[in-house]
JSON list of C-alpha atoms in Angstrom, two decimals:
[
{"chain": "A", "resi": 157, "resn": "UNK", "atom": "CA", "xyz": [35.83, -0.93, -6.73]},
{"chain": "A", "resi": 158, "resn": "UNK", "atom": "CA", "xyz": [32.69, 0.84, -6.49]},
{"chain": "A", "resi": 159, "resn": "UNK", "atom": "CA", "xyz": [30.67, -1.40, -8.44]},
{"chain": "A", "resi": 160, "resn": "UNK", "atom": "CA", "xyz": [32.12, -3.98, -6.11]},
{"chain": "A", "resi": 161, "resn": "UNK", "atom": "CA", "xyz": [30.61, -2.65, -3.13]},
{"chain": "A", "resi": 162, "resn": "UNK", "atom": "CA", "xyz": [27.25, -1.61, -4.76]},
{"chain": "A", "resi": 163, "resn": "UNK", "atom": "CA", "xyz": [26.52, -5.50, -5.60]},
{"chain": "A", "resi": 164, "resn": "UNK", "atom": "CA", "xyz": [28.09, -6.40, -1.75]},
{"chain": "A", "resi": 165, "resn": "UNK", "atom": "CA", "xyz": [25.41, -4.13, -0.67]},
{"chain": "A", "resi": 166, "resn": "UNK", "atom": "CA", "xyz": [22.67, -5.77, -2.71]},
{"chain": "A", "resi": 167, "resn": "UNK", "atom": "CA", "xyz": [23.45, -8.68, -1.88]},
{"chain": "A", "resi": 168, "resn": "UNK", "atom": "CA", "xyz": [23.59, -7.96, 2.07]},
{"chain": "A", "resi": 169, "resn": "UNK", "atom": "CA", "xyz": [20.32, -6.92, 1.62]},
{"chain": "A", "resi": 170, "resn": "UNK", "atom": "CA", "xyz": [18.54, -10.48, 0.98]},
{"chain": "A", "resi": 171, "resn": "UNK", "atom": "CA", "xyz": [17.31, -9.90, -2.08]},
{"chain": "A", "resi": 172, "resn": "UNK", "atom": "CA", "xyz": [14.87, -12.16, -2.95]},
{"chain": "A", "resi": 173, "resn": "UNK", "atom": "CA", "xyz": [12.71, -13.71, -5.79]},
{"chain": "A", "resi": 174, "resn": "UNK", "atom": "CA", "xyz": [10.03, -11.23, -7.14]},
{"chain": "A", "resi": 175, "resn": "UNK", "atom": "CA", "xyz": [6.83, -14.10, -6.26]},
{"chain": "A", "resi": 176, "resn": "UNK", "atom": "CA", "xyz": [8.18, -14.71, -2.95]},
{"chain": "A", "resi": 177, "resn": "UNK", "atom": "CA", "xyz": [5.56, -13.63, -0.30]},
{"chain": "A", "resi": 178, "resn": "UNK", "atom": "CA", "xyz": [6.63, -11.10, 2.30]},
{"chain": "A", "resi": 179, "resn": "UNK", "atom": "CA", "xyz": [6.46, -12.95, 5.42]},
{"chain": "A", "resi": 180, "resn": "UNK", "atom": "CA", "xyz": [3.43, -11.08, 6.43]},
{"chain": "A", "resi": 181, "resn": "UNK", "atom": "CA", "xyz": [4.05, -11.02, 10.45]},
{"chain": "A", "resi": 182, "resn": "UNK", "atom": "CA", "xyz": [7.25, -9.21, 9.86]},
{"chain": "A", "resi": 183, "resn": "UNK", "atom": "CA", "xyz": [5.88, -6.00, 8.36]},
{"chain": "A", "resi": 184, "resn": "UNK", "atom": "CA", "xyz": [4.60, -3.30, 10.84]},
{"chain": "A", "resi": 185, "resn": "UNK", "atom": "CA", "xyz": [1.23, -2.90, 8.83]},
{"chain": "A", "resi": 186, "resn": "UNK", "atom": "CA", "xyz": [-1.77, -5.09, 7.29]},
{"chain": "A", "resi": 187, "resn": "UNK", "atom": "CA", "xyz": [-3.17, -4.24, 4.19]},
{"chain": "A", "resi": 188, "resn": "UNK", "atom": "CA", "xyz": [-7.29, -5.01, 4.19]},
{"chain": "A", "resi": 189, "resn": "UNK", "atom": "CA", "xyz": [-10.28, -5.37, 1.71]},
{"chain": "A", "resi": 190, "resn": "UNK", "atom": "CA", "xyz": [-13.75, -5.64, 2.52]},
{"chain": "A", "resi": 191, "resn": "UNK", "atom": "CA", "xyz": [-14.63, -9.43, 3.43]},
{"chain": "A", "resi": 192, "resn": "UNK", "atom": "CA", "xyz": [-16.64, -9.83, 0.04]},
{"chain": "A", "resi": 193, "resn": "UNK", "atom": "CA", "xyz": [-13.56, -9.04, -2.07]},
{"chain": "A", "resi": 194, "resn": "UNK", "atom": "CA", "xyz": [-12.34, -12.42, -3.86]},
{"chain": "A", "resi": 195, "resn": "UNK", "atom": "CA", "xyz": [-8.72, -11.16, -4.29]},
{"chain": "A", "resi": 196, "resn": "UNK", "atom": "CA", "xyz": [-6.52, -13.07, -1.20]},
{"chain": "A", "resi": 197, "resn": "UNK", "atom": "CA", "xyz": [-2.89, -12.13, -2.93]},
{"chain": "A", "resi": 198, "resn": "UNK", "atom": "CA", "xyz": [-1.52, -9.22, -4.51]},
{"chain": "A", "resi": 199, "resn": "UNK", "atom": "CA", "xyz": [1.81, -8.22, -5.99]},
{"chain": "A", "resi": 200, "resn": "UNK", "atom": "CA", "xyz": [3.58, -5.45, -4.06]},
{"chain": "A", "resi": 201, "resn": "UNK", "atom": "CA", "xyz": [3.39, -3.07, -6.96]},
{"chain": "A", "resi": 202, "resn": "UNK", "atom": "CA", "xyz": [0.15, -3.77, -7.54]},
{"chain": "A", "resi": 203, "resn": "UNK", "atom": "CA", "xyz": [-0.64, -2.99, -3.79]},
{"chain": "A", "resi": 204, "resn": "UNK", "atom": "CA", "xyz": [0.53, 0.72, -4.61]},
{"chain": "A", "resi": 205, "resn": "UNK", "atom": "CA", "xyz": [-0.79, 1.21, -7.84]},
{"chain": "A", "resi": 206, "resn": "UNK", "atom": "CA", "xyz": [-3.68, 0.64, -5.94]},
{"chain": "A", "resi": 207, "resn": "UNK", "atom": "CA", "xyz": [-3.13, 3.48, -3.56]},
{"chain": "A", "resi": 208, "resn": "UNK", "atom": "CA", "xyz": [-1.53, 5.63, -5.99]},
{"chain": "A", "resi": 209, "resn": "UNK", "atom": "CA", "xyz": [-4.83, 5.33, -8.19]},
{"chain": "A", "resi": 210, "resn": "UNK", "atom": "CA", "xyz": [-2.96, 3.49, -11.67]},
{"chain": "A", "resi": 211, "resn": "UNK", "atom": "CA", "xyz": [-5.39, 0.39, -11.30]},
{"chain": "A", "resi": 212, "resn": "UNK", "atom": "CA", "xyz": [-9.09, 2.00, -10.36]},
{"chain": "A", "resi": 213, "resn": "UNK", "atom": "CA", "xyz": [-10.86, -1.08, -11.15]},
{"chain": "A", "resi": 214, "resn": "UNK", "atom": "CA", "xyz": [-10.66, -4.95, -9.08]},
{"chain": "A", "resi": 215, "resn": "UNK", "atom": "CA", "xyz": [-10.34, -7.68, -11.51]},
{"chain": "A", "resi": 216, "resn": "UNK", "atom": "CA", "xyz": [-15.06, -8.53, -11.21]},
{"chain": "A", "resi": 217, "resn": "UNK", "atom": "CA", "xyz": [-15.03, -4.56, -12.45]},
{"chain": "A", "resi": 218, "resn": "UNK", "atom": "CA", "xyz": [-16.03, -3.21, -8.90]},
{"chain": "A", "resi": 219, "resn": "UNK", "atom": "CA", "xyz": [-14.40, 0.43, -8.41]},
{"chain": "A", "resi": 220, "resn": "UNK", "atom": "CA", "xyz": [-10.90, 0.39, -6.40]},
{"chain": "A", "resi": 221, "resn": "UNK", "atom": "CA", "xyz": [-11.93, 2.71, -3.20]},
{"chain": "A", "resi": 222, "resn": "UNK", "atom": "CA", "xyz": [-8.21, 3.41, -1.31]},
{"chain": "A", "resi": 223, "resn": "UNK", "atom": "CA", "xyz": [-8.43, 4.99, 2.02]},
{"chain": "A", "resi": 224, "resn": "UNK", "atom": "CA", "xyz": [-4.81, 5.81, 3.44]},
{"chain": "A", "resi": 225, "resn": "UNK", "atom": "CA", "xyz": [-3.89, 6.74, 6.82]},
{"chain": "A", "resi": 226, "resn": "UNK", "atom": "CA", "xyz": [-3.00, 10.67, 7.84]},
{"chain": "A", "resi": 227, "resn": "UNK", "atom": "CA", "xyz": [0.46, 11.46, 6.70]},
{"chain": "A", "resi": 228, "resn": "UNK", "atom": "CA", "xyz": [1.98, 11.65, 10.03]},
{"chain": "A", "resi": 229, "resn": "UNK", "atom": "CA", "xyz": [0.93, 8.27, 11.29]},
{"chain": "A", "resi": 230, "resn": "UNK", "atom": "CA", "xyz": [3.99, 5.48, 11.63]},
{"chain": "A", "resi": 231, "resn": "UNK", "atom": "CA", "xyz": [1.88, 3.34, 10.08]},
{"chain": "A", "resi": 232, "resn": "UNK", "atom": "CA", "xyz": [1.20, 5.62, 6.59]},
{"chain": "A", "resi": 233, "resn": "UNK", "atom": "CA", "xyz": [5.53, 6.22, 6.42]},
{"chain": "A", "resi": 234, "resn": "UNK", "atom": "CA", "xyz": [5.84, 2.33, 6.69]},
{"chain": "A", "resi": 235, "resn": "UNK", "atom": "CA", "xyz": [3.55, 2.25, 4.29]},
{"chain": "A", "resi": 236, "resn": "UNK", "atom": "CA", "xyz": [5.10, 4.70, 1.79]},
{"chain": "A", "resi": 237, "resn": "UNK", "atom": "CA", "xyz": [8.44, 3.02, 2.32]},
{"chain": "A", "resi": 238, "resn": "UNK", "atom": "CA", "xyz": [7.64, -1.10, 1.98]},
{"chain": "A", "resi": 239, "resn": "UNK", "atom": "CA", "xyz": [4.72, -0.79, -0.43]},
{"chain": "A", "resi": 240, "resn": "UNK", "atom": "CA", "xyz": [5.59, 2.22, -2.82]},
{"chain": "A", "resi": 241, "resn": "UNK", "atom": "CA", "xyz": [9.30, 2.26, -2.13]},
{"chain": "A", "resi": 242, "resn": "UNK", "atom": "CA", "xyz": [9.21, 6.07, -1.74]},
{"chain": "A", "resi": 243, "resn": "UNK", "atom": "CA", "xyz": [9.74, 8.15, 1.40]},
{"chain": "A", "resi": 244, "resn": "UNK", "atom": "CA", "xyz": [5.93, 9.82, 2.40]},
{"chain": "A", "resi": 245, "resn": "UNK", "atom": "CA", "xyz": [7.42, 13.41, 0.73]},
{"chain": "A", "resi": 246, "resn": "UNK", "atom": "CA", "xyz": [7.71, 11.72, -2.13]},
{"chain": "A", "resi": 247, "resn": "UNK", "atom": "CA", "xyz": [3.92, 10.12, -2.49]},
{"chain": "A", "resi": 248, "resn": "UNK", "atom": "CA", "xyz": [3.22, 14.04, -1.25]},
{"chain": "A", "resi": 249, "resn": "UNK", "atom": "CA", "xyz": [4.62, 15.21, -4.20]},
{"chain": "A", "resi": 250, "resn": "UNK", "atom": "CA", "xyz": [3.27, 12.05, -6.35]},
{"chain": "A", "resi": 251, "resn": "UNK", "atom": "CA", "xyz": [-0.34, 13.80, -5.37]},
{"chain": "A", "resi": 252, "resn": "UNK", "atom": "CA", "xyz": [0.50, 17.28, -5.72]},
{"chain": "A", "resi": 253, "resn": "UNK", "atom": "CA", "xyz": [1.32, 16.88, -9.55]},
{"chain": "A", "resi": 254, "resn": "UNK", "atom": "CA", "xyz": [-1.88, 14.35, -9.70]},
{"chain": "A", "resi": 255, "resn": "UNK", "atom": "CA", "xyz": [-4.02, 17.30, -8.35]},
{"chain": "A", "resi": 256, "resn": "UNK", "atom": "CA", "xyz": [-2.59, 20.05, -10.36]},
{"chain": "A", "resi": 257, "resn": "UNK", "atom": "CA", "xyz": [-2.70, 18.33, -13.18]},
{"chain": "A", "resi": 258, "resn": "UNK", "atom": "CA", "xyz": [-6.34, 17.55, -12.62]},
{"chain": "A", "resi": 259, "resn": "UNK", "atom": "CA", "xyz": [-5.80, 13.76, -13.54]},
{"chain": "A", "resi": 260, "resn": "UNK", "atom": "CA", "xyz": [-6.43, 12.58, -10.17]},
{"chain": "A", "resi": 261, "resn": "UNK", "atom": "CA", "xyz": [-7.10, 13.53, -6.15]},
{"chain": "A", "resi": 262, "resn": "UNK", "atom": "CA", "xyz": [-5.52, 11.21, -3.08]},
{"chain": "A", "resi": 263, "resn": "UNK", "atom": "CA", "xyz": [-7.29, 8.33, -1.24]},
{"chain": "A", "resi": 264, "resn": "UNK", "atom": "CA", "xyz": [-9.12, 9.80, 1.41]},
{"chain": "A", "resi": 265, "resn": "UNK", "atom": "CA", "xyz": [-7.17, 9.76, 5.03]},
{"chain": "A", "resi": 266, "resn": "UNK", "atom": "CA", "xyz": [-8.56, 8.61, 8.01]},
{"chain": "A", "resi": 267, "resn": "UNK", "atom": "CA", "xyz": [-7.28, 9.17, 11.49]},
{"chain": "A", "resi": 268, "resn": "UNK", "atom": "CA", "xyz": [-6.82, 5.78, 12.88]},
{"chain": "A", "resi": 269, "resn": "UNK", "atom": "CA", "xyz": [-6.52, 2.08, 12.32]},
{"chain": "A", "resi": 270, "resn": "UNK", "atom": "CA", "xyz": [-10.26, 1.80, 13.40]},
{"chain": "A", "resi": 271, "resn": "UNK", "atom": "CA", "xyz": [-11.35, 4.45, 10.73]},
{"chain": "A", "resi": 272, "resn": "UNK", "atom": "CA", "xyz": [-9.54, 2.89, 8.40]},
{"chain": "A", "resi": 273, "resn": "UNK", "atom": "CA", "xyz": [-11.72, -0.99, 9.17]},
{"chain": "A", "resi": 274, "resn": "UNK", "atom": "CA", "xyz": [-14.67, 1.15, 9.37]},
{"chain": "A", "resi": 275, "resn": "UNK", "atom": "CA", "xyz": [-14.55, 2.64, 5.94]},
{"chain": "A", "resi": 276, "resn": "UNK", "atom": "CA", "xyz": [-12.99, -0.94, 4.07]},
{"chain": "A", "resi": 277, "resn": "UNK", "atom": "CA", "xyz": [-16.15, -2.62, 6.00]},
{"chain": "A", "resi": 278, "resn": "UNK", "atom": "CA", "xyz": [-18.88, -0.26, 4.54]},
{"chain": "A", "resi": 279, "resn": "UNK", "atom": "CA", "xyz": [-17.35, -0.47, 1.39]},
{"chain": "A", "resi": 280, "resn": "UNK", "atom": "CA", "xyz": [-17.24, -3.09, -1.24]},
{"chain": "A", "resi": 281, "resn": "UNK", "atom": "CA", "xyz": [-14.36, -1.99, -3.26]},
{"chain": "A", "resi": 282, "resn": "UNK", "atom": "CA", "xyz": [-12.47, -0.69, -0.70]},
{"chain": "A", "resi": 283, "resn": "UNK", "atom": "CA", "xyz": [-8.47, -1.15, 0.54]},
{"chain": "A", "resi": 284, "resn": "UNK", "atom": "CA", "xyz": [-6.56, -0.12, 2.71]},
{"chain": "A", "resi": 285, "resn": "UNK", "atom": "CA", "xyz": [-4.05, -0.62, 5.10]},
{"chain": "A", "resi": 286, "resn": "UNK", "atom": "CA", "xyz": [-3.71, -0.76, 9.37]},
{"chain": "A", "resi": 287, "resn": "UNK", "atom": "CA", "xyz": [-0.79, -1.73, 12.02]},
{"chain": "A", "resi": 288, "resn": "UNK", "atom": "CA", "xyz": [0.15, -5.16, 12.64]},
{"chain": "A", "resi": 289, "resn": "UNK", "atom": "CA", "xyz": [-1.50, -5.49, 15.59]},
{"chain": "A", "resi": 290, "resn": "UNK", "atom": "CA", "xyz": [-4.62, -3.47, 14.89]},
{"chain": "A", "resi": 291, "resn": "UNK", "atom": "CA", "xyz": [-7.62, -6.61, 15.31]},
{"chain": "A", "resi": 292, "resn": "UNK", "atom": "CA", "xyz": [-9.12, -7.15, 11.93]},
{"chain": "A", "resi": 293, "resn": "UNK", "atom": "CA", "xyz": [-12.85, -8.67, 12.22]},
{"chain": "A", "resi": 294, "resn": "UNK", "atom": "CA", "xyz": [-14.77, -8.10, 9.31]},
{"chain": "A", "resi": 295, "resn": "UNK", "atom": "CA", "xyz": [-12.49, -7.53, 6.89]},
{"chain": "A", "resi": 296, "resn": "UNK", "atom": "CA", "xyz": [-9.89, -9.81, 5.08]},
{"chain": "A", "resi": 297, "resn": "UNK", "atom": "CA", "xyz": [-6.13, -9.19, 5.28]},
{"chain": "A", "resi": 298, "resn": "UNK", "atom": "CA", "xyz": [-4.18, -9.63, 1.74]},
{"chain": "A", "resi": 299, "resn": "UNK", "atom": "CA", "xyz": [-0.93, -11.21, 1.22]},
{"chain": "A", "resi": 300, "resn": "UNK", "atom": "CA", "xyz": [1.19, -8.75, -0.35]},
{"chain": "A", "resi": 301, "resn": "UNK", "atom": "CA", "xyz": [3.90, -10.55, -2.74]},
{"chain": "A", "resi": 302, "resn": "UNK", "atom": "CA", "xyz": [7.35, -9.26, -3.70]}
]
């Protein structure tokens, strides 16, 4: 019975094919790069290794450069859910064993959605993420993938 209503539940969910792209209007959040940065498409694992500093290097070599939003934005808990598939305490605790272990210190946080396109503008090999309806000149939006 109970395994019954665990694959009911998947199911209801809508699972869906690992390549298929997340229909990009329905998530509350865009995730940028700076307008030089040849990658259009990224795997949604991929997105948070990103963040969570497991890939530090963009396929040309350039240095990864993550900026995340401050922890108690909307934005940075629907970003912890849909992208890393953890609630925010969870990445919290992600970077307080990163720190104390000394392998590795957090994106930096910025306040806002226009701190946020400030720093991926001035920077290369930067990435990071804003609300859906934050305006995005000068920077390039990526489609995250399943």
């Amino acid at each position: 019975m109970r395994a019954t209503v665990v694959v009911w539940a998947v199911m209801s969910l809508g699972v869906t094919r690992p390549t298929d792209p997340m229909p990009a209007r329905s998530l509350p959040l865009r995730v940028i790069v700076h307008e030089s940065n040849p990658v259009a498409e990224l795997p949604r694992a991929e997105v948070s290794r990103l963040f969570l500093k497991r890939t530090t290097r963009w396929a040309d070599g350039r240095p990864v450069q993550p900026v995340d939003q401050a922890a108690k934005s909307p934005v940075h808990h629907d970003f912890c859910r849909l992208i890393h598939g953890r609630q925010p305490s969870a990445v919290r605790h992600y970077w307080q064993q990163m720190i104390f272990s000394g392998r590795a210190v957090p994106p930096p946080e910025k306040a806002s959605d226009a701190e946020v396109l400030a720093f991926v503008r001035a920077n290369p090999g930067a990435v990071g993420y804003v609300s859906a309806a934050a305006p995005i000149a000068g920077v390039r939006e990526l489609t995250v993938t399943r």
